[in-house]
Amino acid sequence: MMGRFSKMHGLGNDFVVIDARDGALDITAARAQAIADRHAGIGCDQLILIGDSERADVSMRIFNSDGSEVEACGNATRCVPLFVGRDVLIETKGGLLDAKGVDGGASVDMGEPRLEWDAIPLAYAMDTLAMPVSWEDLPAPVAVNVGNPHVIFFCDDLDAVDVERLGPLIETDPLFPARVNVNFAQMVGENHIRLIVWERGAGLTRACGTGACATAVAAVRRRLVSGPTRVSLPGGDLVIDWAPGGHIVMTGPATHVFDGEADWARF
């Protein structure tokens, strides 16, 4: 059960990446959680499993630090061409993603966003652009699915929002039957958004690529931005480009930190 892994990150959102193309590796929720543990394991926000695919160059499975498997991870997707060593078409549970290496990172075609209430998914029908719901003093949010579900709040003062209390409350609200990634955003300039994300299954994160994509889509729909948008997260900046009816293109850094070897039977 000895195997190699790479430690990588995108804007501080860090991953243990395992190449499973040469043989099956049984990853259960408990094993993923044990590997992700920062005290008794290797430590990461997400465990990434690269495998074979009949539809693309490789497949990518994504496990959050709580052991749950999710459909998409934008920051991890940017790491895949760096890990594989070339541009790649990637099969994920959220669809096919085309990732191309650029200087210092990658540019990824994240596909088209889903905006219908049942594609988010929400528990019942409503307008996803101005949802007639809120929590405490938060403004009415926007809902977007970019391979995984997101809800976005555009706040006047991001520093006044109790993200660590409201994030898990909203993530697990019955309105979101698959739970939800919670994005708290503030416009800080022309085509420039500051963003903090409470990530489903991982908690407060330094960066969330799909969150940046969903927030930029929401801002375009609300007519808050027009054109490529800089999204500033605690870990750094991403550039998101989307026009209604088109695909989302996300560009940003990806970093290889080190390689290691582990006995997976110990997890």
Tab-separated table of C-alpha atoms in Angstrom:
chain	number	residue	atom	x	y	z
A	1	MET	CA	0.000	0.000	0.000
A	2	MET	CA	2.999	2.339	-0.272
A	3	GLY	CA	2.302	5.132	-2.703
A	4	ARG	CA	3.492	8.554	-3.743
A	5	PHE	CA	1.640	11.821	-3.475
A	6	SER	CA	2.191	15.493	-4.266
A	7	LYS	CA	1.355	18.399	-1.995
A	8	MET	CA	-0.015	21.279	-4.081
A	9	HIS	CA	-2.049	24.412	-3.572
A	10	GLY	CA	-3.954	27.118	-5.403
A	11	LEU	CA	-3.799	30.426	-3.508
A	12	GLY	CA	-3.307	28.559	-0.239
A	13	ASN	CA	-6.206	26.145	-0.789
A	14	ASP	CA	-4.076	23.010	-0.362
A	15	PHE	CA	-4.320	19.471	-1.689
A	16	VAL	CA	-2.846	16.014	-1.370
A	17	VAL	CA	-2.819	14.769	-4.983
A	18	ILE	CA	-2.549	11.023	-5.645
A	19	ASP	CA	-2.009	9.413	-9.053
A	20	ALA	CA	-4.259	6.348	-9.167
A	21	ARG	CA	-3.872	5.676	-12.900
A	22	ASP	CA	-1.452	2.779	-12.324
A	23	GLY	CA	-3.730	0.907	-9.953
A	24	ALA	CA	-6.919	1.136	-7.934
A	25	LEU	CA	-6.691	2.944	-4.610
A	26	ASP	CA	-9.646	2.438	-2.309
A	27	ILE	CA	-10.506	5.856	-0.895
A	28	THR	CA	-13.308	5.806	1.648
A	29	ALA	CA	-14.687	8.818	3.499
A	30	ALA	CA	-12.829	7.709	6.633
A	31	ARG	CA	-9.506	7.298	4.790
A	32	ALA	CA	-9.860	10.679	3.060
A	33	GLN	CA	-10.598	12.326	6.399
A	34	ALA	CA	-7.584	10.628	8.007
A	35	ILE	CA	-5.214	11.717	5.212
A	36	ALA	CA	-6.546	15.299	5.402
A	37	ASP	CA	-6.050	15.529	9.172
A	38	ARG	CA	-3.381	18.187	9.808
A	39	HIS	CA	-2.243	16.648	13.105
A	40	ALA	CA	-2.334	12.869	12.532
A	41	GLY	CA	-2.308	12.712	8.716
A	42	ILE	CA	-0.639	14.532	5.833
A	43	GLY	CA	-2.965	17.516	6.032
A	44	CYS	CA	-4.985	19.268	3.317
A	45	ASP	CA	-8.237	21.010	2.512
A	46	GLN	CA	-9.029	18.436	-0.181
A	47	LEU	CA	-7.720	15.043	-1.258
A	48	ILE	CA	-7.463	14.786	-5.055
A	49	LEU	CA	-7.429	11.416	-6.838
A	50	ILE	CA	-6.248	11.420	-10.475
A	51	GLY	CA	-7.471	8.415	-12.449
A	52	ASP	CA	-8.068	7.096	-15.952
A	53	SER	CA	-11.023	8.253	-18.026
A	54	GLU	CA	-12.801	6.978	-21.121
A	55	ARG	CA	-14.164	10.478	-21.868
A	56	ALA	CA	-11.127	12.674	-21.170
A	57	ASP	CA	-7.365	12.604	-20.616
A	58	VAL	CA	-7.768	11.965	-16.884
A	59	SER	CA	-10.452	11.864	-14.242
A	60	MET	CA	-10.421	13.774	-10.963
A	61	ARG	CA	-12.182	12.791	-7.742
A	62	ILE	CA	-12.345	15.348	-4.927
A	63	PHE	CA	-12.736	14.609	-1.218
A	64	ASN	CA	-13.196	17.381	1.333
A	65	SER	CA	-11.394	17.292	4.658
A	66	ASP	CA	-14.555	15.936	6.310
A	67	GLY	CA	-14.437	12.914	3.962
A	68	SER	CA	-17.342	13.957	1.741
A	69	GLU	CA	-16.883	13.605	-2.021
A	70	VAL	CA	-17.791	16.679	-4.073
A	71	GLU	CA	-18.344	17.479	-7.728
A	72	ALA	CA	-15.883	20.287	-8.442
A	73	CYS	CA	-12.910	22.257	-7.124
A	74	GLY	CA	-11.576	25.117	-9.220
A	75	ASN	CA	-8.269	25.538	-7.390
A	76	ALA	CA	-7.524	21.811	-7.647
A	77	THR	CA	-8.416	21.828	-11.342
A	78	ARG	CA	-5.692	24.421	-11.973
A	79	CYS	CA	-3.192	22.079	-10.310
A	80	VAL	CA	-3.945	19.123	-12.619
A	81	PRO	CA	-2.009	20.281	-15.725
A	82	LEU	CA	0.950	21.040	-13.443
A	83	PHE	CA	0.664	17.582	-11.853
A	84	VAL	CA	0.238	15.727	-15.174
A	85	GLY	CA	2.783	17.853	-17.016
A	86	ARG	CA	0.612	18.988	-19.937
A	87	ASP	CA	-2.703	20.550	-20.901
A	88	VAL	CA	-5.533	18.173	-20.044
A	89	LEU	CA	-9.238	17.544	-20.452
A	90	ILE	CA	-10.469	16.434	-17.025
A	91	GLU	CA	-13.533	14.346	-16.215
A	92	THR	CA	-15.176	15.349	-12.923
A	93	LYS	CA	-18.534	14.619	-11.339
A	94	GLY	CA	-19.427	18.191	-12.293
A	95	GLY	CA	-18.602	17.686	-15.986
A	96	LEU	CA	-15.642	17.923	-18.366
A	97	LEU	CA	-13.113	20.699	-17.678
A	98	ASP	CA	-10.413	21.877	-20.090
A	99	ALA	CA	-7.283	23.034	-18.210
A	100	LYS	CA	-4.312	24.690	-19.914
A	101	GLY	CA	-1.048	25.662	-18.277
A	102	VAL	CA	-0.073	29.342	-18.202
A	103	ASP	CA	2.903	31.044	-16.604
A	104	GLY	CA	2.653	30.313	-12.878
A	105	GLY	CA	-0.639	28.479	-13.037
A	106	ALA	CA	-3.466	27.493	-15.351
A	107	SER	CA	-6.510	28.712	-17.224
A	108	VAL	CA	-9.585	26.502	-16.976
A	109	ASP	CA	-12.780	26.406	-19.023
A	110	MET	CA	-15.258	25.704	-16.212
A	111	GLY	CA	-18.212	25.237	-18.563
A	112	GLU	CA	-21.579	26.966	-18.369
A	113	PRO	CA	-23.147	27.901	-15.030
A	114	ARG	CA	-26.517	26.454	-14.079
A	115	LEU	CA	-29.004	29.027	-12.836
A	116	GLU	CA	-32.257	27.063	-12.494
A	117	TRP	CA	-33.513	26.540	-8.934
A	118	ASP	CA	-33.609	22.743	-9.277
A	119	ALA	CA	-30.052	22.657	-10.707
A	120	ILE	CA	-28.551	24.458	-7.694
A	121	PRO	CA	-30.354	22.511	-6.108
A	122	LEU	CA	-32.860	24.349	-3.894
A	123	ALA	CA	-35.606	22.674	-1.910
A	124	TYR	CA	-38.353	24.547	-3.775
A	125	ALA	CA	-38.835	26.870	-6.742
A	126	MET	CA	-37.722	30.494	-6.498
A	127	ASP	CA	-35.898	33.236	-8.380
A	128	THR	CA	-32.162	32.479	-8.105
A	129	LEU	CA	-31.069	36.025	-8.996
A	130	ALA	CA	-32.848	37.706	-6.087
A	131	MET	CA	-33.745	34.889	-3.721
A	132	PRO	CA	-36.666	35.893	-1.464
A	133	VAL	CA	-34.825	34.570	1.598
A	134	SER	CA	-32.056	35.762	3.878
A	135	TRP	CA	-30.407	35.171	7.226
A	136	GLU	CA	-30.363	37.881	9.886
A	137	ASP	CA	-29.092	41.147	8.336
A	138	LEU	CA	-27.614	39.605	5.180
A	139	PRO	CA	-29.008	40.885	1.863
A	140	ALA	CA	-31.038	38.664	-0.470
A	141	PRO	CA	-28.544	36.284	-2.141
A	142	VAL	CA	-27.917	34.826	-5.602
A	143	ALA	CA	-27.677	31.071	-6.263
A	144	VAL	CA	-25.402	29.578	-8.941
A	145	ASN	CA	-24.240	26.049	-9.729
A	146	VAL	CA	-20.775	25.806	-11.332
A	147	GLY	CA	-20.471	22.046	-10.989
A	148	ASN	CA	-21.224	22.432	-7.297
A	149	PRO	CA	-23.810	24.585	-5.468
A	150	HIS	CA	-23.110	28.165	-4.358
A	151	VAL	CA	-25.030	30.961	-2.691
A	152	ILE	CA	-23.607	34.501	-2.888
A	153	PHE	CA	-24.275	37.492	-0.621
A	154	PHE	CA	-23.133	40.942	-1.802
A	155	CYS	CA	-22.388	42.839	1.405
A	156	ASP	CA	-21.667	46.529	2.012
A	157	ASP	CA	-19.035	45.767	4.673
A	158	LEU	CA	-17.452	42.334	4.513
A	159	ASP	CA	-15.514	42.887	7.736
A	160	ALA	CA	-18.783	43.254	9.652
A	161	VAL	CA	-20.035	39.786	8.627
A	162	ASP	CA	-19.616	36.951	11.144
A	163	VAL	CA	-18.558	34.436	8.493
A	164	GLU	CA	-17.550	31.664	10.909
A	165	ARG	CA	-20.984	31.696	12.560
A	166	LEU	CA	-23.206	32.310	9.530
A	167	GLY	CA	-21.269	30.065	7.114
A	168	PRO	CA	-22.106	26.707	8.707
A	169	LEU	CA	-25.642	27.879	9.526
A	170	ILE	CA	-26.358	28.600	5.851
A	171	GLU	CA	-24.371	25.603	4.515
A	172	THR	CA	-26.665	23.171	6.330
A	173	ASP	CA	-29.959	25.046	5.921
A	174	PRO	CA	-32.778	22.745	4.673
A	175	LEU	CA	-33.219	25.104	1.696
A	176	PHE	CA	-30.090	23.428	0.254
A	177	PRO	CA	-30.679	19.649	0.090
A	178	ALA	CA	-27.071	18.993	-1.063
A	179	ARG	CA	-25.693	21.615	1.353
A	180	VAL	CA	-24.080	24.682	-0.210
A	181	ASN	CA	-20.881	26.702	-0.507
A	182	VAL	CA	-21.451	30.122	1.076
A	183	ASN	CA	-19.836	33.187	-0.533
A	184	PHE	CA	-19.636	36.600	1.138
A	185	ALA	CA	-18.653	39.265	-1.405
A	186	GLN	CA	-18.042	43.013	-1.504
A	187	MET	CA	-17.507	45.248	-4.530
A	188	VAL	CA	-14.211	47.100	-3.949
A	189	GLY	CA	-13.622	48.653	-7.375
A	190	GLU	CA	-14.549	48.495	-11.025
A	191	ASN	CA	-14.712	44.801	-11.989
A	192	HIS	CA	-13.057	43.971	-8.664
A	193	ILE	CA	-14.643	41.826	-5.941
A	194	ARG	CA	-13.376	40.917	-2.489
A	195	LEU	CA	-14.545	37.439	-1.462
A	196	ILE	CA	-14.581	35.209	1.618
A	197	VAL	CA	-15.892	31.648	1.253
A	198	TRP	CA	-17.264	29.163	3.742
A	199	GLU	CA	-16.689	25.954	1.784
A	200	ARG	CA	-19.090	23.045	2.019
A	201	GLY	CA	-17.403	20.239	3.924
A	202	ALA	CA	-14.163	22.172	4.518
A	203	GLY	CA	-15.114	25.388	6.310
A	204	LEU	CA	-13.395	28.747	6.030
A	205	THR	CA	-10.851	28.581	3.214
A	206	ARG	CA	-8.073	30.808	1.907
A	207	ALA	CA	-9.385	30.435	-1.633
A	208	CYS	CA	-12.227	28.774	-3.531
A	209	GLY	CA	-12.006	28.686	-7.317
A	210	THR	CA	-15.602	27.630	-7.918
A	211	GLY	CA	-16.699	30.256	-5.394
A	212	ALA	CA	-14.862	32.936	-7.362
A	213	CYS	CA	-16.534	31.691	-10.564
A	214	ALA	CA	-20.009	31.615	-9.015
A	215	THR	CA	-19.546	35.073	-7.492
A	216	ALA	CA	-18.390	36.598	-10.787
A	217	VAL	CA	-21.392	35.044	-12.561
A	218	ALA	CA	-23.695	36.456	-9.871
A	219	ALA	CA	-22.080	39.901	-10.228
A	220	VAL	CA	-22.549	39.871	-14.014
A	221	ARG	CA	-26.200	38.849	-13.568
A	222	ARG	CA	-26.691	41.663	-11.039
A	223	ARG	CA	-24.916	44.090	-13.445
A	224	LEU	CA	-22.269	44.886	-10.849
A	225	VAL	CA	-19.402	44.066	-13.237
A	226	SER	CA	-18.907	44.098	-16.994
A	227	GLY	CA	-16.037	42.052	-18.360
A	228	PRO	CA	-13.196	40.036	-16.849
A	229	THR	CA	-13.414	40.320	-13.072
A	230	ARG	CA	-10.638	40.247	-10.485
A	231	VAL	CA	-11.729	38.273	-7.436
A	232	SER	CA	-9.533	38.843	-4.365
A	233	LEU	CA	-9.579	36.038	-1.795
A	234	PRO	CA	-7.507	35.811	1.416
A	235	GLY	CA	-4.946	33.687	-0.486
A	236	GLY	CA	-4.688	35.920	-3.556
A	237	ASP	CA	-6.406	36.865	-6.805
A	238	LEU	CA	-8.189	35.006	-9.601
A	239	VAL	CA	-9.450	36.429	-12.890
A	240	ILE	CA	-12.890	35.205	-13.973
A	241	ASP	CA	-14.329	35.902	-17.417
A	242	TRP	CA	-17.974	35.135	-18.239
A	243	ALA	CA	-20.694	36.537	-20.453
A	244	PRO	CA	-24.317	35.334	-20.365
A	245	GLY	CA	-24.751	32.239	-22.517
A	246	GLY	CA	-21.033	31.460	-22.527
A	247	HIS	CA	-18.509	29.388	-20.615
A	248	ILE	CA	-16.702	30.542	-17.470
A	249	VAL	CA	-12.927	30.905	-17.845
A	250	MET	CA	-10.905	31.005	-14.625
A	251	THR	CA	-7.205	31.961	-14.616
A	252	GLY	CA	-4.893	31.887	-11.612
A	253	PRO	CA	-1.871	30.376	-9.852
A	254	ALA	CA	-1.110	26.742	-9.079
A	255	THR	CA	1.855	25.657	-6.952
A	256	HIS	CA	3.666	22.342	-6.440
A	257	VAL	CA	5.077	22.279	-2.901
A	258	PHE	CA	6.703	18.847	-2.477
A	259	ASP	CA	6.386	15.121	-3.230
A	260	GLY	CA	6.147	12.412	-0.600
A	261	GLU	CA	5.484	8.755	0.035
A	262	ALA	CA	2.978	7.222	2.416
A	263	ASP	CA	1.662	3.837	3.485
A	264	TRP	CA	-2.060	4.180	2.694
A	265	ALA	CA	-2.828	1.146	4.850
A	266	ARG	CA	-2.009	3.276	7.900
A	267	PHE	CA	-4.930	5.607	7.170
